[in-house]
Amino acid sequence: MIDQLKEHIVAVEGFTSSKAEEIEAFRIKYLGKKGLLNHFFAEFKNVPPDQKKEFGQTINLLKHSATEKVSTLKEALEERKGEKTQYGDLTRPGEPLELGARHPISIVKNQIIEIFSRIGFNVSEGPEIEDDWHNFTALNLPEYHPARDMQDTFFIQTDPDVLLRTHTSSVQVRYMETHKPPIRTISPGRVYRNEAISARSHCFFHQVEGLYIDTDVSFADLKQTLQFFTTELFGKSEIRLRPSYFPFTEPSAEVDVYWGLETETDYKMTKGTGWLEIMGCGMVDPNVLENCGIDSNKYSGFAFGMGIDRIALLLHQISDIRLLSENDIRFLEQFRSSF
Ligand code: PHE
């Protein structure tokens, strides 16, 4: 019988449960009126005298373990009830999480990066707060150059040397200063211009500028690269280059892509011409190469720059550039994409 008691002690110590009914059943089994303990106590009188002492000690041990066990399990149960009121029902399924969507600017930027990465361009970035050298002077725009007015600049405080970059060409200067040709890099980023805000233009927007420097780079290489790009991004391969002017490129051109005139929207978007202007480009001016420590007798190259916001408007038929910075979730959640 002592052995039986000992087995029960092991069983009691091994018992655990977090359910109120199971704990109660356990209590009744051992400590209830008709429980095992009372049963063993009743047997006490039948135990031979020489075993009474050990039997008494063992049965007390069993009583003690069972009582302890019930009270610790009940305490734990109470604690969990407290948690329930604090955190709500922890067994309820969670709230469904809404998946976010990428911003249309990021989607288009990533598409552009992906297209150029396929022909060997890497990505370079630089600071949005720039100095005069990287934003202007190195790019063949010395102080008092009238072309500085082409891009109305935000200066920081009264220091004319600290400004918000007006284009990511500043990153290209930094890249040329720190890397040797051959160079193939695109520089995406946010730029700032002190312009009136309207449906068509904003005081900050985003650009991707590209730079290709090597020996024997020609204007034909530039055109070929841009044609590859427009075919990949818009599915349109017909482009034209109109002569233009940028201080940092010579010759310079504006790039138009033939959008077509199939729908009324095409007419509206292209003002009835079928052509859309999408970027500026040109052969890097030798002065710029020299300013950045690149031998212009040995190397030549091309550069181009486009506004991501405008391209996002075109690709997604968005009517107002301001929507891109208002963070209206009803607008943003329409852009779900793998990019
Ligand atoms: N930096 C010019 C701009 O912001 C774009 C450009 C880049 C033009 C490179 C020609 C070559 O308008």
Short mmCIF file of C-alpha atoms and ligand atoms in Angstrom, two decimals:
data_model
loop_
_atom_site.label_atom_id
_atom_site.label_comp_id
_atom_site.label_asym_id
_atom_site.label_seq_id
_atom_site.Cartn_x
_atom_site.Cartn_y
_atom_site.Cartn_z
CA MET A 1 0.00 0.00 0.00
CA ILE A 2 2.92 2.33 0.70
CA ASP A 3 4.08 1.68 -2.85
CA GLN A 4 0.68 2.74 -4.15
CA LEU A 5 0.95 5.97 -2.16
CA LYS A 6 4.36 6.64 -3.63
CA GLU A 7 3.06 6.11 -7.16
CA HIS A 8 0.33 8.64 -6.47
CA ILE A 9 2.86 11.17 -5.24
CA VAL A 10 4.75 10.86 -8.55
CA ALA A 11 1.51 11.22 -10.49
CA VAL A 12 0.47 14.30 -8.49
CA GLU A 13 3.80 15.98 -9.02
CA GLY A 14 3.69 15.32 -12.77
CA PHE A 15 0.18 16.67 -13.18
CA THR A 16 -0.46 19.96 -14.92
CA SER A 17 -3.40 21.63 -16.61
CA SER A 18 -4.65 25.06 -17.55
CA LYS A 19 -8.30 24.10 -17.67
CA ALA A 20 -10.51 24.82 -14.68
CA GLU A 21 -12.55 21.59 -15.11
CA GLU A 22 -9.48 19.39 -15.19
CA ILE A 23 -8.02 21.00 -12.08
CA GLU A 24 -11.32 20.54 -10.25
CA ALA A 25 -11.52 16.88 -11.31
CA PHE A 26 -7.98 16.43 -9.98
CA ARG A 27 -8.92 18.07 -6.69
CA ILE A 28 -11.97 15.84 -6.27
CA LYS A 29 -9.96 12.73 -7.13
CA TYR A 30 -7.45 13.32 -4.35
CA LEU A 31 -8.92 15.76 -1.87
CA GLY A 32 -12.67 15.28 -2.30
CA LYS A 33 -14.87 13.67 0.37
CA LYS A 34 -14.75 10.34 -1.38
CA GLY A 35 -11.29 11.02 -2.67
CA LEU A 36 -8.16 8.89 -2.53
CA LEU A 37 -6.74 10.61 0.53
CA ASN A 38 -9.76 9.87 2.67
CA HIS A 39 -9.70 6.35 1.33
CA PHE A 40 -6.07 5.91 2.44
CA PHE A 41 -6.70 7.57 5.78
CA ALA A 42 -9.50 5.05 6.37
CA GLU A 43 -7.08 2.23 5.57
CA PHE A 44 -4.72 3.46 8.27
CA LYS A 45 -6.25 1.22 10.89
CA ASN A 46 -5.51 -1.87 8.79
CA VAL A 47 -1.82 -1.08 8.44
CA PRO A 48 0.44 -3.34 10.53
CA PRO A 49 1.84 -1.42 13.53
CA ASP A 50 5.46 -1.56 12.35
CA GLN A 51 4.50 0.20 9.11
CA LYS A 52 2.16 2.80 10.61
CA LYS A 53 4.85 5.44 10.99
CA GLU A 54 6.07 5.29 7.40
CA PHE A 55 2.52 5.03 6.09
CA GLY A 56 1.52 8.11 8.09
CA GLN A 57 4.43 10.14 6.77
CA THR A 58 3.83 9.10 3.17
CA ILE A 59 0.12 9.83 3.26
CA ASN A 60 0.83 13.28 4.70
CA LEU A 61 3.32 13.87 1.91
CA LEU A 62 0.67 12.95 -0.67
CA LYS A 63 -1.85 15.28 0.96
CA HIS A 64 0.65 18.09 1.00
CA SER A 65 1.63 17.65 -2.70
CA ALA A 66 -1.97 17.43 -3.88
CA THR A 67 -3.02 20.55 -1.95
CA GLU A 68 -0.01 22.52 -3.20
CA LYS A 69 -0.60 21.41 -6.78
CA VAL A 70 -4.25 22.47 -6.75
CA SER A 71 -3.48 25.87 -5.32
CA THR A 72 -0.59 26.66 -7.73
CA LEU A 73 -2.63 25.57 -10.77
CA LYS A 74 -5.60 27.66 -9.62
CA GLU A 75 -3.40 30.69 -9.08
CA ALA A 76 -1.97 30.37 -12.60
CA LEU A 77 -5.50 30.14 -13.93
CA GLU A 78 -6.52 33.34 -12.13
CA GLU A 79 -3.48 35.15 -13.50
CA ARG A 80 -4.43 34.24 -17.04
CA LYS A 81 -7.95 35.52 -16.46
CA GLY A 82 -6.39 38.85 -15.48
CA GLU A 83 -4.42 38.88 -18.72
CA LYS A 84 -7.61 38.26 -20.64
CA THR A 85 -9.24 41.38 -19.31
CA GLN A 86 -6.04 43.34 -19.93
CA TYR A 87 -5.37 42.19 -23.50
CA GLY A 88 -8.77 40.91 -24.58
CA ASP A 89 -9.27 37.30 -25.55
CA LEU A 90 -5.82 36.01 -26.47
CA THR A 91 -7.26 32.99 -28.25
CA ARG A 92 -9.16 35.12 -30.81
CA PRO A 93 -7.73 35.19 -34.36
CA GLY A 94 -5.75 38.40 -35.02
CA GLU A 95 -6.92 41.43 -36.98
CA PRO A 96 -6.14 40.98 -40.70
CA LEU A 97 -3.15 43.14 -41.75
CA GLU A 98 -3.72 45.31 -44.83
CA LEU A 99 -0.88 44.87 -47.31
CA GLY A 100 0.63 48.18 -48.36
CA ALA A 101 1.30 49.27 -51.94
CA ARG A 102 4.45 50.88 -53.26
CA HIS A 103 4.27 54.55 -54.12
CA PRO A 104 3.87 55.16 -57.88
CA ILE A 105 7.13 57.16 -57.85
CA SER A 106 8.97 54.16 -56.40
CA ILE A 107 7.34 51.81 -58.89
CA VAL A 108 8.43 53.90 -61.89
CA LYS A 109 11.87 54.58 -60.40
CA ASN A 110 12.44 50.85 -59.88
CA GLN A 111 11.30 50.11 -63.43
CA ILE A 112 13.79 52.65 -64.81
CA ILE A 113 16.61 51.30 -62.63
CA GLU A 114 15.83 47.76 -63.74
CA ILE A 115 15.89 48.67 -67.45
CA PHE A 116 19.24 50.46 -67.23
CA SER A 117 20.74 47.77 -65.02
CA ARG A 118 20.22 45.35 -67.90
CA ILE A 119 22.68 47.36 -70.01
CA GLY A 120 25.30 47.73 -67.33
CA PHE A 121 24.33 50.90 -65.46
CA ASN A 122 24.74 50.94 -61.68
CA VAL A 123 22.89 53.22 -59.26
CA SER A 124 24.56 56.17 -57.51
CA GLU A 125 23.12 58.52 -54.94
CA GLY A 126 24.18 61.78 -53.32
CA PRO A 127 23.04 64.43 -50.85
CA GLU A 128 19.90 66.55 -51.35
CA ILE A 129 21.58 69.48 -49.62
CA GLU A 130 24.37 70.42 -52.00
CA ASP A 131 27.10 72.99 -52.43
CA ASP A 132 27.46 75.38 -55.32
CA TRP A 133 30.34 73.43 -56.89
CA HIS A 134 28.49 70.13 -57.36
CA ASN A 135 25.14 71.61 -58.37
CA PHE A 136 26.42 74.41 -60.63
CA THR A 137 30.06 75.38 -61.01
CA ALA A 138 31.49 71.95 -61.88
CA LEU A 139 28.68 71.56 -64.42
CA ASN A 140 29.96 74.49 -66.44
CA LEU A 141 27.70 77.00 -64.73
CA PRO A 142 30.10 79.49 -63.17
CA GLU A 143 28.85 82.25 -60.88
CA TYR A 144 26.66 84.79 -62.72
CA HIS A 145 26.06 82.37 -65.58
CA PRO A 146 22.59 83.29 -66.89
CA ALA A 147 21.61 79.63 -67.24
CA ARG A 148 21.53 79.37 -63.44
CA ASP A 149 18.13 81.02 -63.76
CA MET A 150 16.84 78.02 -65.72
CA GLN A 151 16.41 76.29 -62.38
CA ASP A 152 15.12 78.53 -59.60
CA THR A 153 17.04 77.52 -56.57
CA PHE A 154 16.18 77.19 -52.89
CA PHE A 155 19.12 78.43 -50.85
CA ILE A 156 19.54 77.37 -47.27
CA GLN A 157 19.54 80.40 -44.96
CA THR A 158 21.69 83.16 -46.38
CA ASP A 159 24.69 81.09 -47.37
CA PRO A 160 24.73 81.03 -51.20
CA ASP A 161 27.00 77.98 -51.08
CA VAL A 162 24.41 75.73 -49.42
CA LEU A 163 21.34 74.86 -51.46
CA LEU A 164 18.78 72.18 -52.22
CA ARG A 165 19.97 70.41 -55.37
CA THR A 166 18.04 71.43 -58.46
CA HIS A 167 18.95 68.25 -60.38
CA THR A 168 20.74 64.99 -59.73
CA SER A 169 23.53 66.01 -62.13
CA SER A 170 25.28 66.92 -58.87
CA VAL A 171 25.52 63.19 -58.12
CA GLN A 172 27.19 62.64 -61.48
CA VAL A 173 29.84 65.21 -60.57
CA ARG A 174 30.46 63.43 -57.28
CA TYR A 175 30.63 60.11 -59.08
CA MET A 176 33.15 61.35 -61.66
CA GLU A 177 35.28 62.87 -58.90
CA THR A 178 35.57 59.51 -57.18
CA HIS A 179 35.49 56.96 -60.02
CA LYS A 180 37.62 56.40 -63.09
CA PRO A 181 36.09 55.68 -66.53
CA PRO A 182 34.52 53.55 -67.85
CA ILE A 183 31.49 54.96 -66.03
CA ARG A 184 27.91 53.83 -66.48
CA THR A 185 25.70 55.10 -63.72
CA ILE A 186 22.19 56.37 -63.13
CA SER A 187 21.34 58.71 -60.28
CA PRO A 188 17.77 58.67 -59.02
CA GLY A 189 16.64 61.12 -56.36
CA ARG A 190 14.53 64.03 -55.19
CA VAL A 191 15.26 67.53 -56.45
CA TYR A 192 13.94 70.96 -55.55
CA ARG A 193 13.05 74.06 -57.57
CA ASN A 194 11.42 77.25 -56.43
CA GLU A 195 8.48 77.03 -58.81
CA ALA A 196 4.79 77.79 -58.42
CA ILE A 197 2.87 74.61 -57.55
CA SER A 198 0.24 73.57 -60.09
CA ALA A 199 -1.27 70.43 -61.58
CA ARG A 200 1.76 70.20 -63.89
CA SER A 201 4.69 71.22 -61.68
CA HIS A 202 5.79 71.09 -58.06
CA CYS A 203 8.54 72.66 -55.98
CA PHE A 204 10.04 69.22 -55.44
CA PHE A 205 10.04 66.26 -57.76
CA HIS A 206 12.17 63.25 -58.70
CA GLN A 207 14.71 62.63 -61.40
CA VAL A 208 16.78 59.87 -62.86
CA GLU A 209 19.88 61.12 -64.58
CA GLY A 210 22.28 58.89 -66.49
CA LEU A 211 25.97 59.18 -67.30
CA TYR A 212 28.12 57.14 -69.65
CA ILE A 213 31.86 57.91 -69.94
CA ASP A 214 34.36 55.86 -71.89
CA THR A 215 36.70 56.13 -74.86
CA ASP A 216 35.01 56.77 -78.23
CA VAL A 217 31.46 57.34 -76.99
CA SER A 218 29.35 58.87 -79.74
CA PHE A 219 26.01 60.59 -80.15
CA ALA A 220 24.81 57.43 -81.92
CA ASP A 221 25.48 55.47 -78.70
CA LEU A 222 23.33 57.97 -76.83
CA LYS A 223 20.45 57.66 -79.25
CA GLN A 224 20.63 53.88 -79.25
CA THR A 225 20.60 53.75 -75.46
CA LEU A 226 17.59 56.06 -75.23
CA GLN A 227 15.72 54.12 -77.87
CA PHE A 228 16.30 50.90 -75.95
CA PHE A 229 15.00 52.63 -72.85
CA THR A 230 11.78 54.04 -74.37
CA THR A 231 11.01 50.70 -76.01
CA GLU A 232 11.39 48.90 -72.70
CA LEU A 233 9.50 51.41 -70.55
CA PHE A 234 6.71 52.63 -72.84
CA GLY A 235 6.71 49.97 -75.54
CA LYS A 236 7.42 52.81 -78.01
CA SER A 237 10.58 52.76 -80.09
CA GLU A 238 10.20 55.87 -82.21
CA ILE A 239 12.09 58.81 -80.75
CA ARG A 240 13.38 62.11 -82.04
CA LEU A 241 16.10 64.39 -80.71
CA ARG A 242 15.47 68.12 -80.98
CA PRO A 243 18.43 70.50 -80.60
CA SER A 244 18.39 72.22 -77.21
CA TYR A 245 20.71 73.84 -74.71
CA PHE A 246 22.18 72.69 -71.41
CA PRO A 247 25.38 74.24 -70.05
CA PHE A 248 26.86 70.84 -69.18
CA THR A 249 26.32 69.10 -72.52
CA GLU A 250 27.35 69.97 -76.07
CA PRO A 251 25.57 69.27 -78.32
CA SER A 252 22.35 69.04 -76.28
CA ALA A 253 18.91 67.75 -77.18
CA GLU A 254 15.38 67.23 -75.92
CA VAL A 255 14.07 63.71 -76.39
CA ASP A 256 10.54 63.16 -77.68
CA VAL A 257 8.89 59.78 -77.89
CA TYR A 258 6.19 59.07 -80.45
CA TRP A 259 3.19 58.23 -78.32
CA GLY A 260 0.69 57.94 -81.14
CA LEU A 261 -2.70 59.48 -81.80
CA GLU A 262 -5.03 56.56 -81.35
CA THR A 263 -7.29 57.82 -78.59
CA GLU A 264 -8.70 61.09 -77.41
CA THR A 265 -6.35 60.96 -74.41
CA ASP A 266 -3.41 60.64 -76.84
CA TYR A 267 -4.59 63.83 -78.53
CA LYS A 268 -4.89 65.64 -75.21
CA MET A 269 -1.58 64.40 -73.83
CA THR A 270 0.39 65.22 -76.95
CA LYS A 271 -1.52 68.39 -77.83
CA GLY A 272 -2.48 66.81 -81.11
CA THR A 273 1.10 66.13 -82.26
CA GLY A 274 1.51 62.51 -81.19
CA TRP A 275 4.90 63.41 -79.65
CA LEU A 276 5.74 63.65 -75.95
CA GLU A 277 8.83 65.29 -74.51
CA ILE A 278 10.35 62.99 -71.92
CA MET A 279 13.91 64.08 -71.16
CA GLY A 280 16.98 66.19 -71.85
CA CYS A 281 20.31 64.80 -72.98
CA GLY A 282 23.61 65.53 -74.68
CA MET A 283 27.32 64.81 -74.97
CA VAL A 284 29.09 65.76 -71.74
CA ASP A 285 30.90 69.08 -72.19
CA PRO A 286 34.71 68.58 -72.05
CA ASN A 287 34.88 71.34 -69.42
CA VAL A 288 32.73 69.23 -67.10
CA LEU A 289 35.00 66.21 -67.56
CA GLU A 290 38.07 68.33 -66.78
CA ASN A 291 36.35 69.88 -63.71
CA CYS A 292 35.85 66.35 -62.39
CA GLY A 293 39.41 65.20 -63.08
CA ILE A 294 38.73 63.20 -66.25
CA ASP A 295 41.00 63.66 -69.27
CA SER A 296 38.71 65.05 -71.99
CA ASN A 297 41.25 64.23 -74.72
CA LYS A 298 40.99 60.57 -73.90
CA TYR A 299 37.39 60.22 -72.77
CA SER A 300 33.98 61.37 -73.96
CA GLY A 301 30.50 60.55 -72.83
CA PHE A 302 26.81 61.27 -72.79
CA ALA A 303 24.32 62.26 -70.12
CA PHE A 304 20.56 62.38 -69.88
CA GLY A 305 18.01 63.36 -67.28
CA MET A 306 14.28 62.79 -66.86
CA GLY A 307 11.54 63.56 -64.34
CA ILE A 308 10.10 60.47 -62.70
CA ASP A 309 6.92 62.25 -61.62
CA ARG A 310 6.01 63.28 -65.17
CA ILE A 311 6.65 59.76 -66.42
CA ALA A 312 4.49 58.33 -63.60
CA LEU A 313 1.68 60.70 -64.67
CA LEU A 314 2.02 59.51 -68.26
CA LEU A 315 2.20 55.80 -67.50
CA HIS A 316 -0.67 55.80 -65.03
CA GLN A 317 -2.82 58.50 -66.63
CA ILE A 318 -2.72 60.66 -63.50
CA SER A 319 -4.08 64.14 -64.06
CA ASP A 320 -2.45 66.12 -61.25
CA ILE A 321 1.18 65.95 -60.06
CA ARG A 322 0.12 67.08 -56.56
CA LEU A 323 -1.60 63.73 -55.98
CA LEU A 324 1.88 62.20 -55.80
CA SER A 325 2.75 64.01 -52.59
CA GLU A 326 -0.59 64.20 -50.79
CA ASN A 327 -0.41 60.68 -49.33
CA ASP A 328 -4.11 60.07 -49.88
CA ILE A 329 -4.53 56.37 -49.26
CA ARG A 330 -7.46 56.12 -51.69
CA PHE A 331 -5.06 57.20 -54.43
CA LEU A 332 -2.03 55.22 -53.26
CA GLU A 333 -3.77 51.89 -52.76
CA GLN A 334 -4.56 51.74 -56.48
CA PHE A 335 -0.90 50.98 -57.16
CA ARG A 336 -0.19 47.37 -56.52
CA SER A 337 2.78 46.11 -58.43
CA SER A 338 5.52 43.55 -58.36
CA PHE A 339 8.20 46.28 -58.57
N1 PHE B 1 20.04 68.21 -65.47
C1 PHE B 1 19.06 68.52 -66.49
C2 PHE B 1 17.81 69.05 -65.81
O1 PHE B 1 17.63 68.84 -64.65
C3 PHE B 1 18.71 67.32 -67.30
C4 PHE B 1 19.84 66.86 -68.14
C5 PHE B 1 20.71 65.91 -67.67
C6 PHE B 1 20.03 67.37 -69.40
C7 PHE B 1 21.76 65.50 -68.44
C8 PHE B 1 21.07 66.94 -70.19
C9 PHE B 1 21.93 65.99 -69.70
O2 PHE B 1 17.01 69.68 -66.45
#
